[in-house]
Amino acid sequence: MPSHPSKSEADRHAPFAPTQELFSLPPLQSPVEPDVSEHFHPTKTSALKVVLPAIFWKDDQTLHLIDASQRDSIRDFVSFDLSVDRIEKFYKHLWLAGLPQLARPLHYHRMLHRKIIVTERADLHLLWQDDWIFIKPLPDYIMSHGVWSRAIQQNQTTFNSARGFLLSYLWLINRESDFAVAQSEKLISNQLKWEQWRLFSATIAPNLAFEAFKDISPRYRYGELRLNRINWIYRLCSKTRNLQRFARGYFYTYRRYTTFLQRNFAWVLTAIAYVAIMLSAMQVGLGTIQLKENKKFNRVSYGFTVFSLVLPLAIFLIAALVLLFLILINFIYLLHRRKSAELSSSDRDISLRPYAH
């Protein structure tokens, strides 16, 4: 992961003033640790109330409660929710998956007939494949000055990720039609009005310094990225590669082995059709006077005939080996997960674990 420039917390500020927030967070209730933001947070009835989730789950399959009255609890959730650490590990190779340019607005994706897939993982935000694209909804808390002062400004990495993610929504929503698409796809709160977003985006745009990418996560120097290329970069990059990641890639989209074979071996039908056409053409050629006695053409026809007999068998063996490799990797992964569950069963209730995707 790239090293972020070291800055003190006092030098990190939200890209909007407390009076310009669209959502407000209630004051901390802890008597031990007073909320410093309360000293400058104005009384504002126009701001909507931030409603944080009750729980969230991490990659280690553990559920965590979110206590909105505790600074550390909010900080832990926000840091995880906006994290792009995984993709930053190979950010130097992102040019292979996309251009260093802005993501296109939402109405343009509608023009391309792309299906918007909602994801809550920031490291999948703006990754696309075929006719669909992953987009993470804009959380209400990122438009709250109280959350910035309590949970974002304390950590440089979280600060950079939050600024980058907010910047991505300036790319996605800059027309009223984009705003309408965002609300219809549940990407932004339905409580907001277009005029509110227009004023808010006009406020934060110059403060994000989006031209120089100052204090912006390197991931957001790129807009849309191809998921299939990200998968291969993740498999082959020296900082991320291992046997399991080589098999599953960055994001494993196959839920059945038949789906894997259909997507990765569909070209076989084209190859077989081409071979059949070539064999038919050679058979016709051998029936002509000009080619019937041609020794070179006969040798080529003989070699291609043998090749056409061996090719299907070779493809079948390769597909079988790949399938066996995947089954073995997934079985090892299953055993590892089972062992981890048994070791941790005495510490927490396994029934509270979410489904492992």
Coordinates of C-alpha atoms in Angstrom, one line a residue:
M1 CA 0.0 0.0 0.0
P2 CA 1.3 3.5 -0.8
S3 CA 2.5 5.6 2.1
H4 CA 0.3 8.6 2.8
P5 CA 2.0 11.9 3.7
S6 CA 2.1 12.4 7.4
K7 CA -0.1 15.2 8.6
S8 CA -1.2 16.1 12.1
E9 CA -4.9 15.8 13.0
A10 CA -5.1 19.6 13.3
D11 CA -4.2 19.9 9.6
R12 CA -7.0 17.6 8.5
H13 CA -10.4 19.2 8.0
A14 CA -13.7 18.2 6.5
P15 CA -14.3 19.6 3.0
F16 CA -17.3 21.5 4.3
A17 CA -18.1 23.7 7.3
P18 CA -20.4 22.5 10.2
T19 CA -23.1 24.9 8.9
Q20 CA -23.0 23.2 5.5
E21 CA -23.5 19.6 6.6
L22 CA -26.5 17.8 5.2
F23 CA -26.7 15.3 8.1
S24 CA -25.9 15.8 11.7
L25 CA -24.7 13.3 14.3
P26 CA -26.1 13.5 17.9
P27 CA -23.6 14.6 20.6
L28 CA -21.6 11.9 22.3
Q29 CA -23.1 10.7 25.5
S30 CA -19.9 9.5 27.2
P31 CA -19.1 11.7 30.2
V32 CA -15.5 10.4 30.2
E33 CA -14.6 11.7 26.7
P34 CA -16.3 15.0 25.7
D35 CA -16.9 15.6 22.1
V36 CA -14.7 18.5 21.0
S37 CA -16.9 19.1 18.0
E38 CA -19.7 20.2 20.3
H39 CA -17.8 23.4 21.0
F40 CA -18.2 24.6 17.5
H41 CA -21.2 22.6 16.2
P42 CA -24.1 25.0 15.5
T43 CA -27.7 24.4 16.4
K44 CA -29.1 23.5 13.0
T45 CA -32.6 22.2 12.5
S46 CA -32.3 21.9 8.7
A47 CA -29.7 19.1 8.8
L48 CA -31.1 15.5 8.7
K49 CA -30.2 13.1 11.4
V50 CA -27.5 10.5 10.7
V51 CA -28.7 7.0 11.4
L52 CA -25.8 4.6 11.6
P53 CA -26.2 0.8 11.2
A54 CA -26.6 -1.2 14.4
I55 CA -24.0 -3.8 13.4
F56 CA -21.4 -4.4 10.7
W57 CA -19.2 -7.4 9.9
K58 CA -15.6 -7.6 9.0
D59 CA -13.7 -9.9 6.8
D60 CA -12.8 -12.2 9.7
Q61 CA -16.5 -13.1 9.9
T62 CA -17.1 -11.3 13.2
L63 CA -20.1 -9.1 13.9
H64 CA -19.4 -5.7 15.6
L65 CA -22.0 -3.5 17.3
I66 CA -21.9 0.2 16.5
D67 CA -22.4 2.5 19.5
A68 CA -23.1 6.0 18.1
S69 CA -22.3 7.4 21.6
Q70 CA -18.8 6.0 21.5
R71 CA -16.1 7.7 19.4
D72 CA -14.0 4.6 19.0
S73 CA -17.0 2.6 17.8
I74 CA -17.8 5.1 15.1
R75 CA -14.2 5.4 14.1
D76 CA -13.8 1.6 13.8
F77 CA -16.9 1.3 11.6
V78 CA -16.1 4.3 9.3
S79 CA -12.5 3.1 8.8
F80 CA -13.6 -0.3 7.7
D81 CA -16.5 1.0 5.6
L82 CA -14.4 3.3 3.5
S83 CA -11.3 1.1 3.3
V84 CA -9.6 0.6 0.0
D85 CA -6.4 -0.9 1.4
R86 CA -6.8 -4.1 -0.6
I87 CA -6.8 -2.3 -4.0
E88 CA -4.1 0.2 -2.9
K89 CA -1.6 -2.7 -2.5
F90 CA -1.3 -2.8 -6.3
Y91 CA -2.3 0.8 -7.2
K92 CA 0.8 1.2 -9.4
H93 CA -0.7 -1.4 -11.8
L94 CA -4.2 0.1 -12.0
W95 CA -3.3 1.7 -15.3
L96 CA -3.7 -1.8 -16.8
A97 CA -7.3 -1.9 -15.6
G98 CA -8.5 1.6 -16.5
L99 CA -7.5 5.1 -17.5
P100 CA -6.5 7.8 -15.0
Q101 CA -9.6 9.8 -15.7
L102 CA -12.9 10.7 -14.0
A103 CA -15.7 8.2 -13.8
R104 CA -18.6 8.9 -16.1
P105 CA -21.8 10.3 -14.6
L106 CA -24.7 8.0 -13.8
H107 CA -26.9 9.1 -16.7
Y108 CA -24.1 7.9 -19.0
H109 CA -24.2 4.4 -17.5
R110 CA -27.9 4.3 -18.2
M111 CA -27.1 5.3 -21.8
L112 CA -24.8 2.3 -22.0
H113 CA -27.5 0.1 -20.6
R114 CA -25.3 -0.8 -17.7
K115 CA -27.0 -2.4 -14.7
I116 CA -25.9 -0.8 -11.4
I117 CA -25.1 -3.3 -8.7
V118 CA -25.2 -1.9 -5.2
T119 CA -22.2 -2.9 -3.1
E120 CA -21.3 -1.8 0.4
R121 CA -17.6 -2.6 -0.2
A122 CA -15.6 0.5 -1.0
D123 CA -12.9 -1.6 -2.7
L124 CA -15.4 -2.7 -5.3
H125 CA -16.7 0.8 -6.0
L126 CA -16.7 1.7 -9.7
L127 CA -15.5 -1.8 -10.8
W128 CA -17.3 -3.0 -13.9
Q129 CA -17.6 -6.1 -16.0
D130 CA -19.7 -6.8 -19.1
D131 CA -22.9 -4.8 -18.8
W132 CA -22.9 -4.1 -15.0
I133 CA -21.0 -1.9 -12.6
F134 CA -20.5 -2.0 -8.8
I135 CA -21.3 1.3 -7.0
K136 CA -21.2 1.9 -3.3
P137 CA -24.1 4.1 -2.0
L138 CA -23.1 7.5 -0.6
P139 CA -23.5 7.0 3.2
D140 CA -25.3 9.8 5.1
Y141 CA -22.5 10.0 7.7
I142 CA -19.9 11.2 5.1
M143 CA -22.1 14.4 4.8
S144 CA -21.9 15.0 8.5
H145 CA -19.3 17.3 10.0
G146 CA -19.6 15.6 13.3
V147 CA -18.5 12.2 11.8
W148 CA -15.5 13.9 10.1
S149 CA -14.3 15.4 13.4
R150 CA -14.9 12.3 15.5
A151 CA -14.0 9.4 13.2
I152 CA -12.3 10.5 9.9
Q153 CA -9.8 13.3 10.6
Q154 CA -7.9 11.2 13.2
N155 CA -6.4 8.8 10.7
Q156 CA -4.7 9.9 7.5
T157 CA -5.6 6.7 5.6
T158 CA -9.3 7.0 6.5
F159 CA -9.2 10.7 5.8
N160 CA -7.7 10.1 2.3
S161 CA -10.2 7.4 1.5
A162 CA -13.2 9.5 2.6
R163 CA -12.1 12.4 0.5
G164 CA -11.6 10.1 -2.5
F165 CA -14.9 8.4 -2.1
L166 CA -16.7 11.8 -1.8
L167 CA -14.9 13.0 -4.9
S168 CA -16.2 10.0 -6.8
Y169 CA -19.7 11.2 -6.2
L170 CA -18.9 14.5 -7.7
W171 CA -18.0 12.5 -10.9
L172 CA -21.2 10.4 -10.7
I173 CA -23.7 13.1 -9.8
N174 CA -23.4 16.5 -11.4
R175 CA -26.7 16.9 -13.3
E176 CA -30.3 16.6 -12.0
S177 CA -30.7 13.5 -14.1
D178 CA -27.8 11.9 -12.4
F179 CA -29.3 12.8 -9.0
A180 CA -32.6 11.1 -10.1
V181 CA -30.8 8.0 -11.1
A182 CA -28.9 7.9 -7.8
Q183 CA -32.1 8.1 -5.8
S184 CA -33.9 5.5 -8.0
E185 CA -31.0 3.1 -7.5
K186 CA -30.8 3.8 -3.7
L187 CA -27.3 5.3 -4.0
I188 CA -28.2 8.5 -2.1
S189 CA -30.7 9.3 0.6
N190 CA -34.2 9.9 -0.7
Q191 CA -34.5 12.6 2.0
L192 CA -32.2 14.9 0.1
K193 CA -33.4 17.4 -2.6
W194 CA -31.5 18.2 -5.8
E195 CA -31.0 21.8 -4.6
Q196 CA -29.4 20.6 -1.4
W197 CA -27.0 18.3 -3.2
R198 CA -26.2 21.0 -5.8
L199 CA -25.1 23.5 -3.1
F200 CA -23.3 20.8 -1.1
S201 CA -21.3 19.6 -4.2
A202 CA -20.4 23.2 -5.1
T203 CA -19.0 23.7 -1.6
I204 CA -16.9 20.5 -1.4
A205 CA -15.5 20.6 -4.9
P206 CA -12.9 23.2 -4.4
N207 CA -12.0 21.9 -0.9
L208 CA -11.2 18.5 -2.3
A209 CA -8.5 19.9 -4.5
F210 CA -9.5 17.3 -7.1
E211 CA -7.1 18.5 -9.8
A212 CA -3.9 17.9 -7.7
F213 CA -5.4 14.9 -5.8
K214 CA -4.1 16.3 -2.5
D215 CA -5.0 14.0 0.4
I216 CA -6.9 11.7 -1.9
S217 CA -6.4 7.9 -1.9
P218 CA -4.4 6.8 -4.9
R219 CA -7.2 4.5 -5.9
Y220 CA -9.3 7.5 -6.8
R221 CA -6.8 8.7 -9.3
Y222 CA -8.7 6.3 -11.5
G223 CA -12.4 6.2 -12.2
E224 CA -13.9 3.0 -13.6
L225 CA -11.8 -0.1 -13.5
R226 CA -12.3 -3.5 -15.3
L227 CA -13.0 -6.2 -12.8
N228 CA -11.6 -9.0 -14.9
R229 CA -8.2 -7.2 -15.3
I230 CA -8.2 -6.3 -11.5
N231 CA -8.6 -10.1 -10.9
W232 CA -5.5 -10.9 -13.0
I233 CA -3.5 -8.1 -11.4
Y234 CA -4.4 -9.3 -8.0
R235 CA -3.4 -12.9 -8.9
L236 CA 0.0 -11.9 -10.4
C237 CA 1.1 -8.9 -8.4
S238 CA 4.0 -9.8 -6.0
K239 CA 2.3 -8.0 -3.1
T240 CA -0.9 -9.9 -3.3
R241 CA -0.4 -13.3 -5.0
N242 CA -0.7 -16.6 -3.3
L243 CA -2.3 -19.9 -4.3
Q244 CA -5.8 -19.2 -3.0
R245 CA -5.8 -15.7 -4.5
F246 CA -4.6 -17.0 -7.8
A247 CA -7.6 -19.4 -7.9
R248 CA -10.2 -16.9 -6.7
G249 CA -8.9 -13.5 -7.9
Y250 CA -9.8 -10.2 -6.4
F251 CA -13.6 -10.8 -6.4
Y252 CA -14.8 -14.3 -7.0
T253 CA -18.0 -14.0 -9.2
Y254 CA -18.6 -17.8 -9.7
R255 CA -21.1 -19.5 -7.5
R256 CA -21.2 -22.7 -9.6
Y257 CA -18.5 -24.6 -11.5
T258 CA -20.7 -24.8 -14.5
T259 CA -20.8 -20.9 -14.6
F260 CA -17.0 -20.9 -14.5
L261 CA -16.7 -23.3 -17.4
Q262 CA -19.3 -21.4 -19.4
R263 CA -17.5 -18.1 -19.0
N264 CA -14.0 -19.3 -19.5
F265 CA -14.4 -22.0 -22.1
A266 CA -17.0 -20.5 -24.4
W267 CA -14.3 -19.9 -26.9
V268 CA -14.1 -23.6 -27.4
L269 CA -17.3 -23.6 -29.5
T270 CA -15.7 -21.0 -31.8
A271 CA -12.5 -23.0 -32.1
I272 CA -14.5 -26.2 -33.0
A273 CA -16.5 -24.3 -35.6
Y274 CA -13.3 -23.0 -37.2
V275 CA -11.7 -26.4 -37.2
A276 CA -14.9 -27.9 -38.8
I277 CA -14.8 -25.3 -41.6
M278 CA -11.1 -25.9 -42.2
L279 CA -11.6 -29.6 -42.4
S280 CA -14.5 -29.2 -44.9
A281 CA -12.4 -26.8 -47.0
M282 CA -9.5 -29.3 -47.1
Q283 CA -11.9 -32.1 -48.0
V284 CA -13.2 -30.1 -51.0
G285 CA -9.6 -29.2 -51.9
L286 CA -8.5 -32.8 -52.0
G287 CA -11.3 -33.5 -54.4
T288 CA -9.9 -31.1 -57.0
I289 CA -7.4 -31.9 -59.7
Q290 CA -5.1 -29.1 -58.7
L291 CA -4.7 -30.1 -55.1
K292 CA -5.3 -33.8 -55.2
E293 CA -1.7 -34.6 -56.2
N294 CA -0.1 -31.6 -54.3
K295 CA 2.2 -33.2 -51.7
K296 CA 2.5 -30.1 -49.5
F297 CA -1.3 -29.7 -49.4
N298 CA -1.7 -33.4 -48.5
R299 CA 0.9 -33.1 -45.7
V300 CA -0.8 -30.0 -44.3
S301 CA -4.2 -31.7 -44.5
Y302 CA -2.9 -34.8 -42.8
G303 CA -1.3 -32.7 -40.0
F304 CA -4.4 -30.6 -39.5
T305 CA -6.6 -33.7 -39.3
V306 CA -4.5 -35.2 -36.5
F307 CA -4.5 -31.8 -34.8
S308 CA -8.3 -31.6 -35.0
L309 CA -8.5 -35.1 -33.3
V310 CA -6.1 -34.1 -30.5
L311 CA -7.5 -30.6 -29.8
P312 CA -10.8 -31.6 -28.2
L313 CA -9.1 -34.1 -26.0
A314 CA -6.5 -31.5 -24.9
I315 CA -9.2 -29.0 -24.2
F316 CA -11.1 -31.5 -22.1
L317 CA -8.0 -32.4 -20.1
I318 CA -7.2 -28.8 -19.5
A319 CA -10.8 -28.0 -18.4
A320 CA -10.7 -31.1 -16.1
L321 CA -7.4 -30.0 -14.5
V322 CA -8.6 -26.5 -13.9
L323 CA -11.9 -27.7 -12.4
L324 CA -10.0 -30.1 -10.2
F325 CA -7.7 -27.3 -9.1
L326 CA -10.6 -25.1 -8.1
I327 CA -12.3 -27.9 -6.3
L328 CA -9.1 -28.6 -4.3
I329 CA -8.6 -24.9 -3.5
N330 CA -12.2 -24.5 -2.4
F331 CA -12.0 -27.6 -0.3
I332 CA -8.8 -26.4 1.5
Y333 CA -10.5 -23.0 2.1
L334 CA -13.6 -24.9 3.5
L335 CA -11.3 -26.8 5.9
H336 CA -9.5 -23.7 7.0
R337 CA -12.8 -21.9 7.7
R338 CA -14.1 -24.9 9.6
K339 CA -11.0 -25.0 11.7
S340 CA -11.2 -21.3 12.4
A341 CA -14.8 -21.7 13.5
E342 CA -13.9 -24.5 15.9
L343 CA -11.1 -22.6 17.5
S344 CA -13.3 -19.5 18.0
S345 CA -16.4 -21.3 19.1
S346 CA -15.6 -20.8 22.7
D347 CA -15.1 -17.1 22.3
R348 CA -18.2 -16.0 20.4
D349 CA -21.5 -17.3 19.2
I350 CA -21.0 -18.7 15.7
S351 CA -24.7 -18.4 15.0
L352 CA -24.2 -14.6 14.8
R353 CA -21.8 -14.9 11.9
P354 CA -23.2 -13.6 8.6
Y355 CA -23.2 -15.7 5.5
A356 CA -19.7 -15.9 4.0
H357 CA -19.8 -14.7 0.4

